PDB file of C-alpha atoms in Angstrom:
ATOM      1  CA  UNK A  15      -2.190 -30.132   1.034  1.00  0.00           C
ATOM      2  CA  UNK A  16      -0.650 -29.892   4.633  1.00  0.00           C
ATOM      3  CA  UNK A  17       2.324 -31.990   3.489  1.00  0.00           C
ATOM      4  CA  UNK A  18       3.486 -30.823   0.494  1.00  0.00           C
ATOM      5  CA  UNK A  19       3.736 -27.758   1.958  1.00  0.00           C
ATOM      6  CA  UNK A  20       5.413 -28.956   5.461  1.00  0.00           C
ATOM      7  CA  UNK A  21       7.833 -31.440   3.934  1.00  0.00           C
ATOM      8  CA  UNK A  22       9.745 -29.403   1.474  1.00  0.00           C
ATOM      9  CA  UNK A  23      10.143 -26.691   4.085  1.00  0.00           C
ATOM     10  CA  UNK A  24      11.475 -29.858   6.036  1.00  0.00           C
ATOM     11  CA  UNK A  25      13.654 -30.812   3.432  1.00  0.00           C
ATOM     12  CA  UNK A  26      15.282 -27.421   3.404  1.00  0.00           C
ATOM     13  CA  UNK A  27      15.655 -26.664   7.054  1.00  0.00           C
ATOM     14  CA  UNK A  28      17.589 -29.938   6.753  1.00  0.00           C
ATOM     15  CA  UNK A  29      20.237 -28.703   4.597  1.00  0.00           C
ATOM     16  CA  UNK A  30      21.008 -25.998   7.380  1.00  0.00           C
ATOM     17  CA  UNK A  31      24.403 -26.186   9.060  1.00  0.00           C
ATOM     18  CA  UNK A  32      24.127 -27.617  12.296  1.00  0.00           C
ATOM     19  CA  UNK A  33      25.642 -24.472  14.083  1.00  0.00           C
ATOM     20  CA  UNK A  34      22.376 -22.597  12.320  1.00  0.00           C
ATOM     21  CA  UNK A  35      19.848 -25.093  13.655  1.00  0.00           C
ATOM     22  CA  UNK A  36      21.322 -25.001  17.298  1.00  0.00           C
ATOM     23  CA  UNK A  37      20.410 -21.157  17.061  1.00  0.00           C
ATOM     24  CA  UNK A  38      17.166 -21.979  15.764  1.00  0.00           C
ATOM     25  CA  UNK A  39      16.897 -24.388  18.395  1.00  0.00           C
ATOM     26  CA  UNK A  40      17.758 -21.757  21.058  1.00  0.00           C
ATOM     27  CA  UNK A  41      14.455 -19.928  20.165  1.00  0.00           C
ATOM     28  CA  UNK A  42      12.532 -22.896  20.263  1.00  0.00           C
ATOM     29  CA  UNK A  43      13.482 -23.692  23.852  1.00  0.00           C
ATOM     30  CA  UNK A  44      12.792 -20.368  24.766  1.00  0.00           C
ATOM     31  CA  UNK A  45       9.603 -20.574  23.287  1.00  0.00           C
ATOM     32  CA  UNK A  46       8.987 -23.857  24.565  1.00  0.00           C
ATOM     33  CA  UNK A  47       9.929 -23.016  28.179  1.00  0.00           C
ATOM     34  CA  UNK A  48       8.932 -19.360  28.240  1.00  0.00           C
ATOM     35  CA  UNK A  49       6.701 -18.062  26.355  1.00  0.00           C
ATOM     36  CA  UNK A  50       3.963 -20.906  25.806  1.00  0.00           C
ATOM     37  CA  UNK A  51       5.363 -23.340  28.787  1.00  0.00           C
ATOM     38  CA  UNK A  52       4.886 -26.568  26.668  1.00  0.00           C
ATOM     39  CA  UNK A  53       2.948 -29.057  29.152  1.00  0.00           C
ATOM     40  CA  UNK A  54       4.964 -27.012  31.824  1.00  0.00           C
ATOM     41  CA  UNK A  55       2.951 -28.521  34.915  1.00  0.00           C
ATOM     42  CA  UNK A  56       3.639 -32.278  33.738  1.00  0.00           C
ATOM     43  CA  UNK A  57       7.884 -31.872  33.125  1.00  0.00           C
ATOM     44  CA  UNK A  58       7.510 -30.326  36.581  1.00  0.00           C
ATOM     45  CA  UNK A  59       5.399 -32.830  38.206  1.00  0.00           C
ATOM     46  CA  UNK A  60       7.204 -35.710  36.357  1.00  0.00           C
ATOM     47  CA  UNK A  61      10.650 -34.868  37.768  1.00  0.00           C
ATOM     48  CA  UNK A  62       9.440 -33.434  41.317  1.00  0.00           C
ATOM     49  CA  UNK A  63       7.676 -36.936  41.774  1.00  0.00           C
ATOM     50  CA  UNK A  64      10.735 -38.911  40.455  1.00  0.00           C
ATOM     51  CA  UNK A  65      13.578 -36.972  42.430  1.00  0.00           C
ATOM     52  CA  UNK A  66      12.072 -36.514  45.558  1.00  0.00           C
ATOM     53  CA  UNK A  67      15.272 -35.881  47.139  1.00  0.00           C
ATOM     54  CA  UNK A  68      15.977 -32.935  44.755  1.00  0.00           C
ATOM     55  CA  UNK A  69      15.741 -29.295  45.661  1.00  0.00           C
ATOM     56  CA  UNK A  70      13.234 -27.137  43.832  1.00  0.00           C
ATOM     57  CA  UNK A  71      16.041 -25.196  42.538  1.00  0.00           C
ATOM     58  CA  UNK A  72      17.436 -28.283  41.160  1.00  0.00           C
ATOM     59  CA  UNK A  73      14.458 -29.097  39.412  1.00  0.00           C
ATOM     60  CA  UNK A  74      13.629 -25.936  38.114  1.00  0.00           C
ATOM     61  CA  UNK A  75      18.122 -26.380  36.698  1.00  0.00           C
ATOM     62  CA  UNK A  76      17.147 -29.693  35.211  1.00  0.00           C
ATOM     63  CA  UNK A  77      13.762 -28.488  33.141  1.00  0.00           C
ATOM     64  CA  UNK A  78      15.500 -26.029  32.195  1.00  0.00           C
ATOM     65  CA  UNK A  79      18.039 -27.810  30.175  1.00  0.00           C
ATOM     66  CA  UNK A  80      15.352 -30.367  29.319  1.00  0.00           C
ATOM     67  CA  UNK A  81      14.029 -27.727  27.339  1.00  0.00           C
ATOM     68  CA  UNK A  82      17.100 -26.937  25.378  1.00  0.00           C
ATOM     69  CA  UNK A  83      17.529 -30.750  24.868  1.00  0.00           C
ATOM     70  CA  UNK A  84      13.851 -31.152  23.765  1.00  0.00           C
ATOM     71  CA  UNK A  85      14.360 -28.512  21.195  1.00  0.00           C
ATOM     72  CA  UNK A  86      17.727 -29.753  19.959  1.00  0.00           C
ATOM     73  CA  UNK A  87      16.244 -33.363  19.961  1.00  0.00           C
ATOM     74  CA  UNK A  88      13.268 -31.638  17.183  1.00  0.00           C
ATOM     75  CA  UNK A  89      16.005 -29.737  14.931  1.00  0.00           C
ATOM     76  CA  UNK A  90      18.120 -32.790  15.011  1.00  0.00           C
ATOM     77  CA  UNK A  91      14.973 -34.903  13.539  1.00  0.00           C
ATOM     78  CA  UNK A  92      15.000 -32.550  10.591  1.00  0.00           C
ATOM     79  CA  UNK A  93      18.505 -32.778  10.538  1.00  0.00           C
ATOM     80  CA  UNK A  94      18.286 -36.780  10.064  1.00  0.00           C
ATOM     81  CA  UNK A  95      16.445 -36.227   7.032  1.00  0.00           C
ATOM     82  CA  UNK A  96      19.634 -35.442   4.886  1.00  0.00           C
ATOM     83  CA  UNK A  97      22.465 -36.035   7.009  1.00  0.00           C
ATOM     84  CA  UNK A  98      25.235 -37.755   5.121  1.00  0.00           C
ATOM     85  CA  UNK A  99      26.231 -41.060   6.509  1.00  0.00           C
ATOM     86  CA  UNK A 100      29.963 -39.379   7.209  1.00  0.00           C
ATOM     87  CA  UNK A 101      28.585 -37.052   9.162  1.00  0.00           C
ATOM     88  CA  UNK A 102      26.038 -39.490  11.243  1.00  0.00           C
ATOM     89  CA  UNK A 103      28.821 -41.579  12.084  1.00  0.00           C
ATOM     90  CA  UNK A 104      30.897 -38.618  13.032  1.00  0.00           C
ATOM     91  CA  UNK A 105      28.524 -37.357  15.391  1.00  0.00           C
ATOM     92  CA  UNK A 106      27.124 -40.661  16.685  1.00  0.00           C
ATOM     93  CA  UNK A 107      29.389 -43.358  16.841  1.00  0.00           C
ATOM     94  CA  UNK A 108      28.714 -46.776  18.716  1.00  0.00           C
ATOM     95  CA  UNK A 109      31.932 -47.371  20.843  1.00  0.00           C
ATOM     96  CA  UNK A 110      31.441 -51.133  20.880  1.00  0.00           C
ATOM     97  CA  UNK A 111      30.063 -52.120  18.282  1.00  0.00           C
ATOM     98  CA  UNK A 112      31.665 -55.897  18.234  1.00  0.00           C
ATOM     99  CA  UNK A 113      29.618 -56.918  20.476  1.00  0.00           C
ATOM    100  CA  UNK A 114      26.479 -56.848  18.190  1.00  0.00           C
ATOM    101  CA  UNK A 115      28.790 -58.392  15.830  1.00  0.00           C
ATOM    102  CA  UNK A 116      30.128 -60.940  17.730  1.00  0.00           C
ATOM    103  CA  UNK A 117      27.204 -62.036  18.675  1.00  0.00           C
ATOM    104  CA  UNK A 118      25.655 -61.804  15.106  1.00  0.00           C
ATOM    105  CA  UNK A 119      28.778 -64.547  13.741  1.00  0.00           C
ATOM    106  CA  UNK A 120      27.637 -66.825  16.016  1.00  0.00           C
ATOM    107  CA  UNK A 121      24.232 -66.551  14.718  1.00  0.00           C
ATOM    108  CA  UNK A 122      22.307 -65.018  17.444  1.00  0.00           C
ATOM    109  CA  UNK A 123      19.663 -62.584  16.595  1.00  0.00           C
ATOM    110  CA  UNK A 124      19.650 -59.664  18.613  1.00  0.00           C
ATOM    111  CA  UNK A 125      17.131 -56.955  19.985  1.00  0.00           C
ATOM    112  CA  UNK A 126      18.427 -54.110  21.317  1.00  0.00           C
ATOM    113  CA  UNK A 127      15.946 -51.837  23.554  1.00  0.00           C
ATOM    114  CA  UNK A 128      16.791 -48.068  24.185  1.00  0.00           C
ATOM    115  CA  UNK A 129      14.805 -44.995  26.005  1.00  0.00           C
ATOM    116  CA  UNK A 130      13.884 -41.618  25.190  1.00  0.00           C
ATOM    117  CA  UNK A 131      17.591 -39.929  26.151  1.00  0.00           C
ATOM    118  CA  UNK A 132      20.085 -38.249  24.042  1.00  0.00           C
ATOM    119  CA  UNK A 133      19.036 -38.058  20.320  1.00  0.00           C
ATOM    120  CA  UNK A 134      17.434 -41.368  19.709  1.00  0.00           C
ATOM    121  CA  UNK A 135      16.633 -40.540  16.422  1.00  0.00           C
ATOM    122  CA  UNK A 136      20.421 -40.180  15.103  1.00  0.00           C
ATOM    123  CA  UNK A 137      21.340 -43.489  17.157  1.00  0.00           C
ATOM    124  CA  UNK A 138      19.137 -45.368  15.243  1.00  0.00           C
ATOM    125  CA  UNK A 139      20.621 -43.831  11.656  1.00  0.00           C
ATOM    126  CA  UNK A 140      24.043 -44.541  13.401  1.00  0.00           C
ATOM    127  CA  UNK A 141      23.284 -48.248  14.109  1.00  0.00           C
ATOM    128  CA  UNK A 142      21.411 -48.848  10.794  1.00  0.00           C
ATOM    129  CA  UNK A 143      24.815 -47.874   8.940  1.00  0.00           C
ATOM    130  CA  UNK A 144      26.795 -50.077  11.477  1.00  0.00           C
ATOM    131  CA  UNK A 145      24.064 -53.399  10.933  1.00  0.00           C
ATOM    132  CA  UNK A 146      25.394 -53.759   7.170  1.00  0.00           C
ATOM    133  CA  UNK A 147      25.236 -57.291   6.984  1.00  0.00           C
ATOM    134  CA  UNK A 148      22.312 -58.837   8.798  1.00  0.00           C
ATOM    135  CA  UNK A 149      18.563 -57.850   8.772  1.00  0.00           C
ATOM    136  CA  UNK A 150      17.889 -54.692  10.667  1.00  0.00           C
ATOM    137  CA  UNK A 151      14.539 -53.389  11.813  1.00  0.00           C
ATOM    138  CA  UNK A 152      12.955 -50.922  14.243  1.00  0.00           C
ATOM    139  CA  UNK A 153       9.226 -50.976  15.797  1.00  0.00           C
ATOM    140  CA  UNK A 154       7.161 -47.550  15.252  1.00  0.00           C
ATOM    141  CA  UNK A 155       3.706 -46.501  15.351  1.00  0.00           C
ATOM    142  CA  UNK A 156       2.244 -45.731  12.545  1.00  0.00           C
ATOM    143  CA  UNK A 157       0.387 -42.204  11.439  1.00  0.00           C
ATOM    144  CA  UNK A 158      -2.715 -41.636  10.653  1.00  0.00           C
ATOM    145  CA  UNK A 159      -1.756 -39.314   7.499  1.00  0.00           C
ATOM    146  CA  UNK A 160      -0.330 -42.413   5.316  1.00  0.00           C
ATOM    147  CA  UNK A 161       1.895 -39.437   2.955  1.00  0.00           C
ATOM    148  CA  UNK A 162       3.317 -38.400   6.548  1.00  0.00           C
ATOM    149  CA  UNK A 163       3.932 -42.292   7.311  1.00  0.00           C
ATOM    150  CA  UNK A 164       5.689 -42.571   3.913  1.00  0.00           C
ATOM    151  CA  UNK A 165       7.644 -39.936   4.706  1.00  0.00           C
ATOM    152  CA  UNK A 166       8.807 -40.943   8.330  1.00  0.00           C
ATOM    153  CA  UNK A 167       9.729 -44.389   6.536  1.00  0.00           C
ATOM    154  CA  UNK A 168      11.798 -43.087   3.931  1.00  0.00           C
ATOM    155  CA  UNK A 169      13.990 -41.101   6.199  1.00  0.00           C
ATOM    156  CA  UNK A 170      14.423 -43.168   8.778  1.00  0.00           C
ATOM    157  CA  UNK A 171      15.018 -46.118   6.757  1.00  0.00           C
ATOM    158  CA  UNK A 172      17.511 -44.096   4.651  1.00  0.00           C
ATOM    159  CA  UNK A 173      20.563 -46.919   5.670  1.00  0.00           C
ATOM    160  CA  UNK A 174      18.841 -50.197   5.037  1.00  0.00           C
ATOM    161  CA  UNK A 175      16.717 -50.222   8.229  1.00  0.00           C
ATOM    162  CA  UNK A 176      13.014 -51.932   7.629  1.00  0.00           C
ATOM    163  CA  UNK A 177      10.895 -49.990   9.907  1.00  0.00           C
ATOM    164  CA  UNK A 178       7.397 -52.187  11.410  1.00  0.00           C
ATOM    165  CA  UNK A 179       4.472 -50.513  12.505  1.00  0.00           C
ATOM    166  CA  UNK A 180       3.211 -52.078  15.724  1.00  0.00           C
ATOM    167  CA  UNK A 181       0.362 -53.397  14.154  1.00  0.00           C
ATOM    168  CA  UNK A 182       2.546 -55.780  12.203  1.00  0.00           C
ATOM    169  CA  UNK A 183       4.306 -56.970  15.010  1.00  0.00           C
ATOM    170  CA  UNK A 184       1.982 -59.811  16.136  1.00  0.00           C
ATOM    171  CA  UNK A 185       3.265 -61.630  12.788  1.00  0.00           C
ATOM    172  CA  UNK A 186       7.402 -60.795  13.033  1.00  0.00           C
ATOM    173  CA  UNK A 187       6.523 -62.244  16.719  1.00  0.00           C
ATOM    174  CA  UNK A 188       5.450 -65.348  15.297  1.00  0.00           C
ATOM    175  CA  UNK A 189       7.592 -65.431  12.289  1.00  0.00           C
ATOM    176  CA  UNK A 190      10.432 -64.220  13.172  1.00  0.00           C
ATOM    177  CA  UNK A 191      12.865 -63.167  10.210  1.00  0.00           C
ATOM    178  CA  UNK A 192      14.942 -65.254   7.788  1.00  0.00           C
ATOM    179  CA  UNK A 193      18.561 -65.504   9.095  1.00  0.00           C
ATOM    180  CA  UNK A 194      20.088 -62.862  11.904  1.00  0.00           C
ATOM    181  CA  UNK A 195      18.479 -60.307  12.627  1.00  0.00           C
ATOM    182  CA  UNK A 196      19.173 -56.881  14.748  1.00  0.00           C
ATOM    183  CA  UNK A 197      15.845 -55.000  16.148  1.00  0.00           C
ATOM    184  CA  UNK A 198      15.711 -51.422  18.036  1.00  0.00           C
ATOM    185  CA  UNK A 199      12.688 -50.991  20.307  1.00  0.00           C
ATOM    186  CA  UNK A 200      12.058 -47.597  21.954  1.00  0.00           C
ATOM    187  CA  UNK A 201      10.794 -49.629  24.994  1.00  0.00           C
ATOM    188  CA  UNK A 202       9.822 -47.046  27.446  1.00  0.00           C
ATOM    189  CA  UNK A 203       6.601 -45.154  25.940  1.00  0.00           C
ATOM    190  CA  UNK A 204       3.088 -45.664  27.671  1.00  0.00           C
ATOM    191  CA  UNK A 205       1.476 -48.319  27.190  1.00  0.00           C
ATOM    192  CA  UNK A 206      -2.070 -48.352  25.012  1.00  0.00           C
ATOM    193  CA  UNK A 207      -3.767 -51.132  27.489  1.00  0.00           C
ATOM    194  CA  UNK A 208      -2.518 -50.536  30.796  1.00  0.00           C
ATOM    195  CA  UNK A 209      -3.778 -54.072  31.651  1.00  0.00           C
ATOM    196  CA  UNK A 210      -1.667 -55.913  29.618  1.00  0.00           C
ATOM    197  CA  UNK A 211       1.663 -53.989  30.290  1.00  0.00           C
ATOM    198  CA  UNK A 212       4.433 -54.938  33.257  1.00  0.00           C
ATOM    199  CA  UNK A 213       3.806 -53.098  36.281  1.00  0.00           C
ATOM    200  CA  UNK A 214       6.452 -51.770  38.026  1.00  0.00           C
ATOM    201  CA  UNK A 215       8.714 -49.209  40.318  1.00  0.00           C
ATOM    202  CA  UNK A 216      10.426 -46.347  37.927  1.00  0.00           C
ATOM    203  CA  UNK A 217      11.696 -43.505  39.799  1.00  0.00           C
ATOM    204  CA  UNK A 218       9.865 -43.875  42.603  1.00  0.00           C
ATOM    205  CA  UNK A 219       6.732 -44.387  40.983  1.00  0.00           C
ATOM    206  CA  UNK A 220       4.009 -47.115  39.378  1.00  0.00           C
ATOM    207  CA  UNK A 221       4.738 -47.651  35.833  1.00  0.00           C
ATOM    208  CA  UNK A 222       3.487 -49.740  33.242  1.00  0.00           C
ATOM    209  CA  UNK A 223       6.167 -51.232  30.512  1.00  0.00           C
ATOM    210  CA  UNK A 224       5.912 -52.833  27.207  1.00  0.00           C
ATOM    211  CA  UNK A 225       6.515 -56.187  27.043  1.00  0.00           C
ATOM    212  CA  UNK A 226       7.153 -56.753  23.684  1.00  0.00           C
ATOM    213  CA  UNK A 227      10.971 -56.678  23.473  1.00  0.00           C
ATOM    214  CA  UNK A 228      10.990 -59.010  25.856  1.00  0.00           C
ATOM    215  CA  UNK A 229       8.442 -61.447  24.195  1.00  0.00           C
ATOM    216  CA  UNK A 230      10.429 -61.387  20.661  1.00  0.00           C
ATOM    217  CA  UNK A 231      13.378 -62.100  22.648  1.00  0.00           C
ATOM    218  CA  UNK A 232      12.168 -65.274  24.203  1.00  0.00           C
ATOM    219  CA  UNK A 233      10.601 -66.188  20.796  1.00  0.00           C
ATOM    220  CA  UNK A 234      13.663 -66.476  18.816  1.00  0.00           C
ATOM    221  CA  UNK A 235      16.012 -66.918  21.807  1.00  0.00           C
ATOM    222  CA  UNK A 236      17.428 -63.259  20.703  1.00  0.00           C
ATOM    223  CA  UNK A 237      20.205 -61.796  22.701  1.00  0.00           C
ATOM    224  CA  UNK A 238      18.714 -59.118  24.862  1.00  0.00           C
ATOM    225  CA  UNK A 239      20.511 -55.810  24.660  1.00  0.00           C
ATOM    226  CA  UNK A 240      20.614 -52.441  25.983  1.00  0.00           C
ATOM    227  CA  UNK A 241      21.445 -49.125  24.257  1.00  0.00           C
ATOM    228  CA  UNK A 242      22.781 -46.544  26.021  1.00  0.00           C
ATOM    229  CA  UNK A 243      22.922 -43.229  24.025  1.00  0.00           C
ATOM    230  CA  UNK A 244      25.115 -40.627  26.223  1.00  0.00           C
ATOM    231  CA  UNK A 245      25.496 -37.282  25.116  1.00  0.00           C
ATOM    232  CA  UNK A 246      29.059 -36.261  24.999  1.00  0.00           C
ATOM    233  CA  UNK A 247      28.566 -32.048  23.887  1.00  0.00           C
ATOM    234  CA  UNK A 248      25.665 -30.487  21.802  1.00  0.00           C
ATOM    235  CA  UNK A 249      25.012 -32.163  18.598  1.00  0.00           C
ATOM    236  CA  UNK A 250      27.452 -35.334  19.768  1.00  0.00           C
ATOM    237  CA  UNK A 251      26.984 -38.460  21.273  1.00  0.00           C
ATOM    238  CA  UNK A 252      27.989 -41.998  21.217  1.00  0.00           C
ATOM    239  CA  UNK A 253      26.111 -45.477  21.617  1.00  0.00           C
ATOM    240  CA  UNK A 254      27.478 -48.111  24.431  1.00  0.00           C
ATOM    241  CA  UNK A 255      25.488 -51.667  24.119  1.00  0.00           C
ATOM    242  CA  UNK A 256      25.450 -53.441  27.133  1.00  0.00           C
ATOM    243  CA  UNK A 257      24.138 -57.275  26.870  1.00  0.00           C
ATOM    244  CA  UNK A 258      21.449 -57.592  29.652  1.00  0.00           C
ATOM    245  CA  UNK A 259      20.754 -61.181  28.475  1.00  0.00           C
ATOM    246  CA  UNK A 260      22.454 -64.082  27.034  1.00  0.00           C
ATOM    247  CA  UNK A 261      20.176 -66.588  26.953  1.00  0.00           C
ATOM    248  CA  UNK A 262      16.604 -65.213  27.152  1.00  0.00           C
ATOM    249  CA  UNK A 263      15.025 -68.186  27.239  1.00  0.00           C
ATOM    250  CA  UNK A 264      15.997 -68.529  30.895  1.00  0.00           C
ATOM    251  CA  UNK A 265      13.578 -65.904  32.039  1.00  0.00           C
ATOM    252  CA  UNK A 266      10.294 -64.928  31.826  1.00  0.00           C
ATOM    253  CA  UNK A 267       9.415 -61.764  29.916  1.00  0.00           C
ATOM    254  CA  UNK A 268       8.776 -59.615  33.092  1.00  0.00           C
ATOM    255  CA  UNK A 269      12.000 -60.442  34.578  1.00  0.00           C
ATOM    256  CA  UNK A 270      14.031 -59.162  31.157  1.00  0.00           C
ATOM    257  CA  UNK A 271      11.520 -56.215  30.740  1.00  0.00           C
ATOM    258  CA  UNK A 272      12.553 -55.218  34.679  1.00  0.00           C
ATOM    259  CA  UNK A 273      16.507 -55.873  33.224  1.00  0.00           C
ATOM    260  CA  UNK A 274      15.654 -52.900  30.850  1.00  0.00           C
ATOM    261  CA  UNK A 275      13.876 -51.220  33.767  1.00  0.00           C
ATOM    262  CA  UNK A 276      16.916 -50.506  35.851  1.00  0.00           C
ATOM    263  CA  UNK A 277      19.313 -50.061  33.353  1.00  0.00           C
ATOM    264  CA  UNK A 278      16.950 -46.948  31.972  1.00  0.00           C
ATOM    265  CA  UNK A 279      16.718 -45.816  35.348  1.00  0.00           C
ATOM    266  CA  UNK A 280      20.354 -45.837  36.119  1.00  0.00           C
ATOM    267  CA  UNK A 281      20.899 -44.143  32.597  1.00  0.00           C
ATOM    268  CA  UNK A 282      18.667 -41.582  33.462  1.00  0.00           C
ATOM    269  CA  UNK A 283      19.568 -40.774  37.122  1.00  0.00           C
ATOM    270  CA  UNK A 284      23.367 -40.009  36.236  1.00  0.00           C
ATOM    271  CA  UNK A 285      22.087 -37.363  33.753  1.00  0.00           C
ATOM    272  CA  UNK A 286      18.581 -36.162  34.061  1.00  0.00           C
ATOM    273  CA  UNK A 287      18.083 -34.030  31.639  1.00  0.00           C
ATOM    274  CA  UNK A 288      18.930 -35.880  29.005  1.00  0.00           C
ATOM    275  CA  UNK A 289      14.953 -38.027  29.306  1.00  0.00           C
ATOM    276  CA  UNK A 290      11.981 -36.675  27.389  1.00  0.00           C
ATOM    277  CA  UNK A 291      10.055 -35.246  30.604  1.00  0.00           C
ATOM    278  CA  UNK A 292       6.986 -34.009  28.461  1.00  0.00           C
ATOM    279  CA  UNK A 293       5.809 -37.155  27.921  1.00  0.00           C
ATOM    280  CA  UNK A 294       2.519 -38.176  29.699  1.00  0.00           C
ATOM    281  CA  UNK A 295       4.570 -41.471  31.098  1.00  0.00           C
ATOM    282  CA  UNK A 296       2.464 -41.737  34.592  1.00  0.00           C
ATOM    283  CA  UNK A 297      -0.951 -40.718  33.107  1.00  0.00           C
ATOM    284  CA  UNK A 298      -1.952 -44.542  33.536  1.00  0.00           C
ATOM    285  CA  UNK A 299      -3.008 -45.863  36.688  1.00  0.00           C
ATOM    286  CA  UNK A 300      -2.512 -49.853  37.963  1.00  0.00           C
TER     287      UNK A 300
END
């Protein structure tokens, strides 16, 4: 019952100009920051913990426009859900695409592993129109509502991409695909068994990674790539790939995981805001 009433209200608060939904987004933040102080003490503790060297008035400057990004990361998610492909590419172009390409000719497979900054969820529209030729695919985890799951895969696999739950991963790991192939992995969420993840320093602090970007990479001798998504202005950004590894073969999976490690961090030290501090990303211990 929950979803046919949520989704069509979706559906239509998707068709909303984008200057319409920043305004909406506006009250959201303000919500978010003021008025119920969404998971206030962890976006605090998070960033006091990871920028020691900051000021408390600099924090407080940085969660504040964490908030506003937070809420224009949700109303661009409903956005995604009937953005034209015109307008994706307008407002989220890759700059280098020809790299993915070039490497694709040759007939490298590539995976591509991206954090939590700037609005991941258009990026991944952007690159699925971009990937037109080769097998394209993205990791997720699935719901529990399977109508909501439906959902989630219809609109995010609006340009051809082939989204995998995580629990079908152990058999694309073994498998592979057949020909090239292009995979996105949102590689810096928490880890469900903290004893199996990569342990190691992130902003100062003990964190467990995900090692399975790393893993398919070695598997299929996939070029190992990072996605930076910058925000340029509100409501535009573009996507830089930057090859962390040629030949992945030559390492082991901890030593490309910490290759994605420091690129993230770097990403996320020249513009702070721009990470999704609300997540619970130290709640694990070693």
């Amino acid at each position: 019952m929950v979803y046919y009433l949520v989704v069509p209200f979706l559906y239509l608060l998707s068709w909303l100009p984008f200057g319409a939904l920043y305004v909406l987004a506006d009250g959201i933040a303000f919500v978010l920051r003021v008025a119920i102080g969404y998971r206030r003490k962890v976006v605090f503790e998070n960033l006091r913990k990871s920028f020691p060297e900051k000021t408390e008035a600099e924090i407080k400057a940085i969660a504040k426009e964490f908030y506003r990004n937070l809420a224009d990361r949700m109303v661009e998610g409903v956005k995604c859900i009937s953005i034209s492909r015109e307008e994706i590419l307008k407002r989220c172009p890759v700059e280098n695409y020809e790299i993915v390409e070039s490497y694709c000719k040759q007939g490298r497979s590539v995976v591509a592993v991206l954090g939590h900054c700037g609005s991941w969820e258009m990026a991944c529209l952007s690159s699925s129109i971009y990937i037109d030729k080769y097998t394209k695919y993205s990791i997720y985890t699935a719901g529990r509502n399977k109508q909501f799951d439906d959902f989630l895969r219809r609109t995010r696999g609006r340009f051809g991409m082939q989204l995998i739950s995580m629990q079908q991963t152990p058999h694309y790991l073994r498998h592979g695909f057949s020909g090239v192939s292009v995979g996105m992995y949102l590689a810096d969420q928490n880890h469900s068994n903290p004893k199996r993840a990569y342990w190691t320093n992130f902003l100062h602090q003990d964190t467990p990674f995900m090692t399975g970007a790393a893993r398919f990479a070695k598997a299929h001798n996939s070029v190992f790539l990072f996605v930076k998504v910058k925000q340029l202005k509100r409501g535009y950004y573009s996507i830089e790939n930057i090859t962390l590894e040629e030949n992945p073969n030559n390492f082991t999976e901890h030593q490309l995981t910490e290759k994605f490690v420091k690129a993230l961090e770097q990403q996320i030290q020249e513009r702070p805001a721009d990470w999704l501090w609300s997540h619970k990303r130290w709640k694990h211990k070693r």
